[in-house]
Coordinates of C-alpha atoms and ligand atoms in Angstrom, one line a residue:
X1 CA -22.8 87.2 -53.4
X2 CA -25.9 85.1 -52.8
X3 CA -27.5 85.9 -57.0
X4 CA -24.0 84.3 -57.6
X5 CA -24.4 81.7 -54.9
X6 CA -27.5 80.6 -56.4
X7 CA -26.3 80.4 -60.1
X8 CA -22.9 78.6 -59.1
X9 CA -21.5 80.9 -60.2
X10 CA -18.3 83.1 -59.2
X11 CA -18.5 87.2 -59.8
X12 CA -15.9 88.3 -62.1
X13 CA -14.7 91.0 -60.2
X14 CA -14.8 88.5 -56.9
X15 CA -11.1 89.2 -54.7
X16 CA -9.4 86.3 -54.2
X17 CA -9.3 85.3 -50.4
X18 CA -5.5 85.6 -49.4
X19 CA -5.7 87.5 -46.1
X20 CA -7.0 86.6 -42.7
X21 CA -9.0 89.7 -43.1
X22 CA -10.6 88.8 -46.2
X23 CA -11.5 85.7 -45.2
X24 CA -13.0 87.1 -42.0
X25 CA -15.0 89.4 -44.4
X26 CA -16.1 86.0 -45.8
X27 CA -16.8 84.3 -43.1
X28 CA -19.5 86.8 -41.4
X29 CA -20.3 87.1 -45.0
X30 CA -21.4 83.3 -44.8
X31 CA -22.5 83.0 -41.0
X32 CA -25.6 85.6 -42.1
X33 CA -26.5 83.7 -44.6
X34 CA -26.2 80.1 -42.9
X35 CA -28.5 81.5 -40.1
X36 CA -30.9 83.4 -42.8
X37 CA -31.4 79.8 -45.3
X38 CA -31.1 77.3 -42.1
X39 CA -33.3 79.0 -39.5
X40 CA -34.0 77.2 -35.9
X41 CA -33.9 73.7 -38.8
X42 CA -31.0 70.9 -38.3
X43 CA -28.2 70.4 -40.9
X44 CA -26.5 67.1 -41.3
X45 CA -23.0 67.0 -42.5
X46 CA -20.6 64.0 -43.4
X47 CA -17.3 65.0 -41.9
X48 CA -14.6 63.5 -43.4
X49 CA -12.0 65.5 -41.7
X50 CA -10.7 66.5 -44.9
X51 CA -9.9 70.2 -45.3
X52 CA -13.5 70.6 -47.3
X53 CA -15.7 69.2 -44.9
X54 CA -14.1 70.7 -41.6
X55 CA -14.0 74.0 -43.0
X56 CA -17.9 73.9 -43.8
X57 CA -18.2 72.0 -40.7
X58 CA -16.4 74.7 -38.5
X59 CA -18.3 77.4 -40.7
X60 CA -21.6 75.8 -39.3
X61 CA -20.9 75.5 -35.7
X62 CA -20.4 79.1 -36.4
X63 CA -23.4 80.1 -37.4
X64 CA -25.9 77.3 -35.9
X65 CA -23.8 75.4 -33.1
X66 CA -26.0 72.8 -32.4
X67 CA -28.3 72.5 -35.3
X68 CA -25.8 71.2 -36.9
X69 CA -25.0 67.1 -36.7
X70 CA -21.8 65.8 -38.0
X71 CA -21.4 61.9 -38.9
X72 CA -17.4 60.8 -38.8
X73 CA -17.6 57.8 -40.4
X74 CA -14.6 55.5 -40.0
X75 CA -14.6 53.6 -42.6
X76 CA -10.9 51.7 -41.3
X77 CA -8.8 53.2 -44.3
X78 CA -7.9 56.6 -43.0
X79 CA -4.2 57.3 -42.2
X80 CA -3.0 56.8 -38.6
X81 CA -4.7 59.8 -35.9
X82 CA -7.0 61.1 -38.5
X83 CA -10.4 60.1 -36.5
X84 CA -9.1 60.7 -33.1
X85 CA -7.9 63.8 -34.6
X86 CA -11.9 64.8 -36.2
X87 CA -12.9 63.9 -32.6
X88 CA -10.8 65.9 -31.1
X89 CA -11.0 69.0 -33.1
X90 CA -14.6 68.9 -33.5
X91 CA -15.9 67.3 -30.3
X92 CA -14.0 68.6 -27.8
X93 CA -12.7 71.5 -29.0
X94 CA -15.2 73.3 -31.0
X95 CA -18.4 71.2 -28.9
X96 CA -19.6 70.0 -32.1
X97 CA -22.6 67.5 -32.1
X98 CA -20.7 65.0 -33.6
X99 CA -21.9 61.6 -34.5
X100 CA -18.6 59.0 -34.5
X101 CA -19.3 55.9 -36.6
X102 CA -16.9 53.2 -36.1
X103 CA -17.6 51.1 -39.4
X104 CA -14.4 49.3 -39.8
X105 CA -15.5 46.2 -39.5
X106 CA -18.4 46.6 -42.1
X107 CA -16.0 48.1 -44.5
X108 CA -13.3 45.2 -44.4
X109 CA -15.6 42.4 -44.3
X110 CA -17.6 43.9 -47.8
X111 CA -14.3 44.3 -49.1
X112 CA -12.8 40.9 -48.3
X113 CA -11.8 39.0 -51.0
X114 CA -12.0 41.6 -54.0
X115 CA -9.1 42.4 -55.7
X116 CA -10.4 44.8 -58.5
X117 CA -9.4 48.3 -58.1
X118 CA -13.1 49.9 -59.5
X119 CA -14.9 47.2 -57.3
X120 CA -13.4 48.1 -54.6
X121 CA -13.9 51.8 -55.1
X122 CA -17.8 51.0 -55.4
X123 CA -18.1 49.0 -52.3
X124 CA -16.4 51.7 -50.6
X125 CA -18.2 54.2 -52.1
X126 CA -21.7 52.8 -51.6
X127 CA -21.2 51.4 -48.4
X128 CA -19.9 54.6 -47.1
X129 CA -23.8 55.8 -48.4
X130 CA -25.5 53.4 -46.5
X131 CA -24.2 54.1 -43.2
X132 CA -24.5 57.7 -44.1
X133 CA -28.2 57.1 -44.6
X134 CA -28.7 54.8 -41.4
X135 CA -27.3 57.6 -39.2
X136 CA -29.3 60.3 -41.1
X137 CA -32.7 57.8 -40.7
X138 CA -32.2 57.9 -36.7
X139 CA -32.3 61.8 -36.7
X140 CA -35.4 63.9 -36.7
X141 CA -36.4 66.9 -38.1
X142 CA -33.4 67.3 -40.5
X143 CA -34.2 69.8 -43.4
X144 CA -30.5 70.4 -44.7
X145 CA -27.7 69.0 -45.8
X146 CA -24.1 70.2 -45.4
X147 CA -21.6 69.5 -48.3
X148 CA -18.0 70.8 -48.9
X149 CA -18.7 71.3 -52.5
X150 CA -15.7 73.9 -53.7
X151 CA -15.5 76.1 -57.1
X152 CA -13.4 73.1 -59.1
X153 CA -15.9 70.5 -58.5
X154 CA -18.3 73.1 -60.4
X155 CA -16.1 73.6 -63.0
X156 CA -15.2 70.1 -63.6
X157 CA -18.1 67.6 -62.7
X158 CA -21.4 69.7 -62.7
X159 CA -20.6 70.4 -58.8
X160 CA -20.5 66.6 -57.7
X161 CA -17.3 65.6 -55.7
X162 CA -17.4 62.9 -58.4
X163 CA -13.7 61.7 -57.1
X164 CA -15.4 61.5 -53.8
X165 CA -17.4 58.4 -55.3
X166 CA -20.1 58.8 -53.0
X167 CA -22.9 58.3 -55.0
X168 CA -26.3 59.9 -53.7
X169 CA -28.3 59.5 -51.1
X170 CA -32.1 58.1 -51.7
X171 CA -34.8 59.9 -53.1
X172 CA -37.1 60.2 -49.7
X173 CA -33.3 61.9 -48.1
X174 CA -32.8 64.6 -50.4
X175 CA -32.3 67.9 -48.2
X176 CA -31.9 71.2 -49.5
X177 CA -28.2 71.7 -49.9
X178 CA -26.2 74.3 -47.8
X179 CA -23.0 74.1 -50.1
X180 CA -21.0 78.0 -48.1
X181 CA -17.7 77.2 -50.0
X182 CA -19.0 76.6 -53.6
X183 CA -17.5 79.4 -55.0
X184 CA -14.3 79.0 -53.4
X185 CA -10.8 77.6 -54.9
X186 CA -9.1 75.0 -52.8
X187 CA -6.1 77.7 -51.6
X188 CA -9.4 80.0 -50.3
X189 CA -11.0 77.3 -48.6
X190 CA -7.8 76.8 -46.6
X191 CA -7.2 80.5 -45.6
X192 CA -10.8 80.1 -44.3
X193 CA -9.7 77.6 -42.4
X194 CA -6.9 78.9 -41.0
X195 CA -9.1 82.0 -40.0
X196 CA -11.7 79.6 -38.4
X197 CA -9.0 78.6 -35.8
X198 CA -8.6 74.9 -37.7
X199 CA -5.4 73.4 -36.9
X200 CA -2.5 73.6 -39.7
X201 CA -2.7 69.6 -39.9
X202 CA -6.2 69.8 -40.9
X203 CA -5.6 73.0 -43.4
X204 CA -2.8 72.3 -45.1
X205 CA -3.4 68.7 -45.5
X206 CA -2.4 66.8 -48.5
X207 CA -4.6 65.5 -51.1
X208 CA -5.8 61.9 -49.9
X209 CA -8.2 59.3 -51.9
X210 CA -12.0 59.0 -50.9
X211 CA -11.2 55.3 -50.5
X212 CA -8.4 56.4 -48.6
X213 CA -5.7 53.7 -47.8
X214 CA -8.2 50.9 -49.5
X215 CA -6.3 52.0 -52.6
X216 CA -3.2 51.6 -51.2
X217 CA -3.1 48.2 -49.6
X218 CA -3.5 46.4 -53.4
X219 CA -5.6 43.9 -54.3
X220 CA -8.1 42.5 -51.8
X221 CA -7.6 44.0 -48.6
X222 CA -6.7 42.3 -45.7
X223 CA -5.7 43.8 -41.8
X224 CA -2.1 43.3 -41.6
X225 CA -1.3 44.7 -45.1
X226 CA -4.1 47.8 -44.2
X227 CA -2.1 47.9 -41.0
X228 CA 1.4 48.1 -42.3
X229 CA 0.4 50.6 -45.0
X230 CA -1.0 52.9 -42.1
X231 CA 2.2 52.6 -40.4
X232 CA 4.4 52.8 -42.9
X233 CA 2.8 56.1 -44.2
X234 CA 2.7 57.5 -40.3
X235 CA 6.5 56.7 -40.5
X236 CA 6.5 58.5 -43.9
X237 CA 5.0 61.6 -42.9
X238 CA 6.6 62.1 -39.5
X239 CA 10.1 61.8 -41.7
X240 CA 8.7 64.3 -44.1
X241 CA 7.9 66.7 -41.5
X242 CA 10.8 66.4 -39.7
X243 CA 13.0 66.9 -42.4
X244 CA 11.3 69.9 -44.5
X245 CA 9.6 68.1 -47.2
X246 CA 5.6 68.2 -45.7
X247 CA 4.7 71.7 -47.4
X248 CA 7.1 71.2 -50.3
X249 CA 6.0 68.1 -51.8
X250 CA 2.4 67.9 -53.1
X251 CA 1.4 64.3 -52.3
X252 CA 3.4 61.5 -50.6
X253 CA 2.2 57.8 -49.1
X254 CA 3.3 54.4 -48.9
X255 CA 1.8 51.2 -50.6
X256 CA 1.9 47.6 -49.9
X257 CA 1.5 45.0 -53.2
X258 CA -0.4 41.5 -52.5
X259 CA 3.3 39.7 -52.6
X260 CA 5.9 38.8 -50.2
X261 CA 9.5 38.2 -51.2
X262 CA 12.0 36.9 -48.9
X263 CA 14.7 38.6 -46.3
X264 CA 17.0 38.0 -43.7
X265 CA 16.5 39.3 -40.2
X266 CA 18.4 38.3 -36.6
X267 CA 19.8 35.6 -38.8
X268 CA 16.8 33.9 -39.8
X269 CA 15.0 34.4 -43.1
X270 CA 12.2 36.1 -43.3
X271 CA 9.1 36.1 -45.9
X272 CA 7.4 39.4 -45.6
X273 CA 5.8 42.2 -47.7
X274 CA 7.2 45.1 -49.4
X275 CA 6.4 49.1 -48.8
X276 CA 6.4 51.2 -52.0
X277 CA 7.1 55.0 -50.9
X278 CA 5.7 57.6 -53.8
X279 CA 6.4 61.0 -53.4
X280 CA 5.5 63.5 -56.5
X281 CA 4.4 66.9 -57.2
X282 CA 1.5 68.3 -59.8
X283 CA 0.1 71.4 -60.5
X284 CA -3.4 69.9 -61.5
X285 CA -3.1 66.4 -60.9
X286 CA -2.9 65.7 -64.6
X287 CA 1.1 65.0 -64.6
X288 CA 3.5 64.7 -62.1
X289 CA 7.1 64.3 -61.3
X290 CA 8.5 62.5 -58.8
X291 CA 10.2 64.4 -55.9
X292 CA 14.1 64.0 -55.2
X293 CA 14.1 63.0 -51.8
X294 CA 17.3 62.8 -50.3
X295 CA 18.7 59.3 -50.7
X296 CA 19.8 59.3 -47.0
X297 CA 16.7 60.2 -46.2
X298 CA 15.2 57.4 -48.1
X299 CA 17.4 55.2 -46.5
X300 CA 16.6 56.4 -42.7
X301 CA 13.0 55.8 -43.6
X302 CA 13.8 52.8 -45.0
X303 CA 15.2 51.6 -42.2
X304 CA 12.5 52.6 -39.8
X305 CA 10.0 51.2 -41.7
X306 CA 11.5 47.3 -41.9
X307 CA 12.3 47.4 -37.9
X308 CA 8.9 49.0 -36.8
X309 CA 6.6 48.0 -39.3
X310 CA 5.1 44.4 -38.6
X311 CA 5.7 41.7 -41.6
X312 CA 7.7 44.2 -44.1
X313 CA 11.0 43.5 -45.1
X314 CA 11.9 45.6 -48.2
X315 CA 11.3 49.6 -49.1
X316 CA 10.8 50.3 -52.3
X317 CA 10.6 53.7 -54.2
X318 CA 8.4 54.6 -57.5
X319 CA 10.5 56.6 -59.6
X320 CA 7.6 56.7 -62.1
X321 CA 6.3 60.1 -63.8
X322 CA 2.8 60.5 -64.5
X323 CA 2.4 59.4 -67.5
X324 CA 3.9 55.9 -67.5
X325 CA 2.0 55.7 -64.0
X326 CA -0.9 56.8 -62.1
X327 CA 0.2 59.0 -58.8
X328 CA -1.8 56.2 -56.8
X329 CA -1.3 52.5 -57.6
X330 CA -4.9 51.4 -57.9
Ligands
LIG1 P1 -4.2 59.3 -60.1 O1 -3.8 58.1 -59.3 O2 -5.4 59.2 -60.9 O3 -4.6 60.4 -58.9 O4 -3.0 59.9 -60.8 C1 -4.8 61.8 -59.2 C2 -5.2 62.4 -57.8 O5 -6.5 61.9 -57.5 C3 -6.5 61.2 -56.3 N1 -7.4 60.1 -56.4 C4 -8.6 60.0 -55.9 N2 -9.3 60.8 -55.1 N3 -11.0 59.3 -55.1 C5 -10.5 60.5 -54.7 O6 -11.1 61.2 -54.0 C6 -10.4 58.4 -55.8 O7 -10.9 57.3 -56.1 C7 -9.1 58.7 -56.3 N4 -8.2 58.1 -57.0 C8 -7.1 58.9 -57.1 C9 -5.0 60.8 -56.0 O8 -4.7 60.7 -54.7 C10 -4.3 62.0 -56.7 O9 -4.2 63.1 -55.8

């Protein structure tokens, strides 16, 4: 494994992990080899709390406990519970060293005002690199750096998370790489989770945007829309689980346009924003249709979402494929 680790490159005759027992052969497989390249050195590792990053994350406390120091940077667009959740899980838990960064108001204020999709994408991109880099800067003696690289970001972008938009770190911060999923697909990674002990909300999680919910509040950002998209999408999921649809659909969120339009509630109008509600399925990414969701469904949600959602008074729902649309808005 490790001749192929080091050229990137995955055997041919490599089983794909499908069992809990094959990806208990995988991790122990992996823990050796942590402990052999890492030593008695520290490891830094941006945690997300995306399935890549906890898995390698969990994978390290494994083999190196301690050695290994985990930055949580919130950057204010994650959905509803996910840092409390990346807390939880890894701080108290698993007794991770865990570094929690609350950046939200670094992030909003850099983003106020811009409206450009791309732009906004940078700032979060290379902000989200800076406080990476001050946290990294206060730590000594760090030698290695952590990253959930999987097989498909190989394949398709010369094994940067390019979607991740992260950018690089400077020059006088360049660790060697411990990268123990590289050679993994993304269904792999998450029966290695699962073996790890990782909750199913973390494993199974659907695909969400680097700039998170910064995509999905459009045009410049501003709190209440941010807050009514996190809401909204909370409601969104909770409905999906409830009702059968979380494993079944491939990607589903909410999305609140820069416009209001005006309503009538308690017998006064009302002048409020709208929620968009996508839900589709892909196999790559590439296309995708849009999931049949139960019209009364759709109206349930709908009407959770106008009485609990502050300043929203209308649900929409995309019926766009991709192509005409994107799956995200921005
Ligand atoms: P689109 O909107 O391009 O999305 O049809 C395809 C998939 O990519 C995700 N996506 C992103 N992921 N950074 C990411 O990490 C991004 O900037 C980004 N934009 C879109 C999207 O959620 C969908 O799964």
């Amino acid at each position: 494994m490790n001749k192929f680790m080091e050229n990137n490159k995955r055997p041919d005759d490599m089983k794909r992990i499908n069992t809990q027992e094959l990806a208990e052969a995988f991790i122990s497989e992996q823990v050796e080899a942590i402990k052999k390249q890492v030593g008695d050195k520290k490891v830094l590792l941006a945690l997300s709390g995306g399935v890549d990053s906890s898995v390698v994350a969990a994978l390290l406390i494994k083999a190196i406990g301690q050695q290994l120091i985990c930055v949580h940077v919130n950057h204010g667009l994650l959905r509803k519970g996910e840092p409390e959740q990346v807390v939880e899980v890894f701080r108290n838990q698993m007794n991770a060293n865990l570094i929690y960064v609350d950046a939200v108001d670094r992030f909003l204020d850099k983003l106020a005002g811009v409206a450009d999709p791309e732009k906004k994408r940078k700032i979060i991109g290379a902000e989200f690199i800076r406080v990476f880099e001050e946290e990294a800067r206060k730590q000594d003696g760090i030698e290695f750096l952590a990253q959930g690289t999987i097989y498909p970001d190989i394949l398709e972008s010369d094994g940067v998370k390019a979607h991740h938009n992260v950018g690089g770190l400077p020059e006088d911060l360049q660790f060697e790489l411990v990268e123990p999923v590289k050679l993994l697909f993304k269904d792999e990674v998450r029966v290695v989770g699962k073996a790890l002990g990782l909750p199913d909300s973390m494993v199974y999680r659907q695909p969400f945007p680097g700039p998170g919910l910064g995509v999905r509040c459009l045009g410049a950002i501003t709190r209440d829309r941010l807050e009514a998209v996190r809401e909204s999408d909370a409601i969104l999921r909770e409905e999906f689980a409830k009702n059968g649809l979380e494993g079944k659909v491939w990607q589903y969120f909410t999305a609140v346009p820069d416009f209001k339009s005006v309503g009538v509630k308690n017998g006064a109008r009302t002048f409020a924003y709208p929620v968009i509600i996508r839900a589709v399925n892909t196999v790559d990414a590439m296309t995708a249709t849009v999931e049949d969701v139960p019209f009364a469904l759709l109206q349930h949600i709908t009407d959770r979402i106008t009485h609990e959602v502050e300043g929203v008074n209308r649900v929409l729902f995309d019926l766009t494929p991709k192509p005409v649309g994107t799956i995200e808005w921005e």
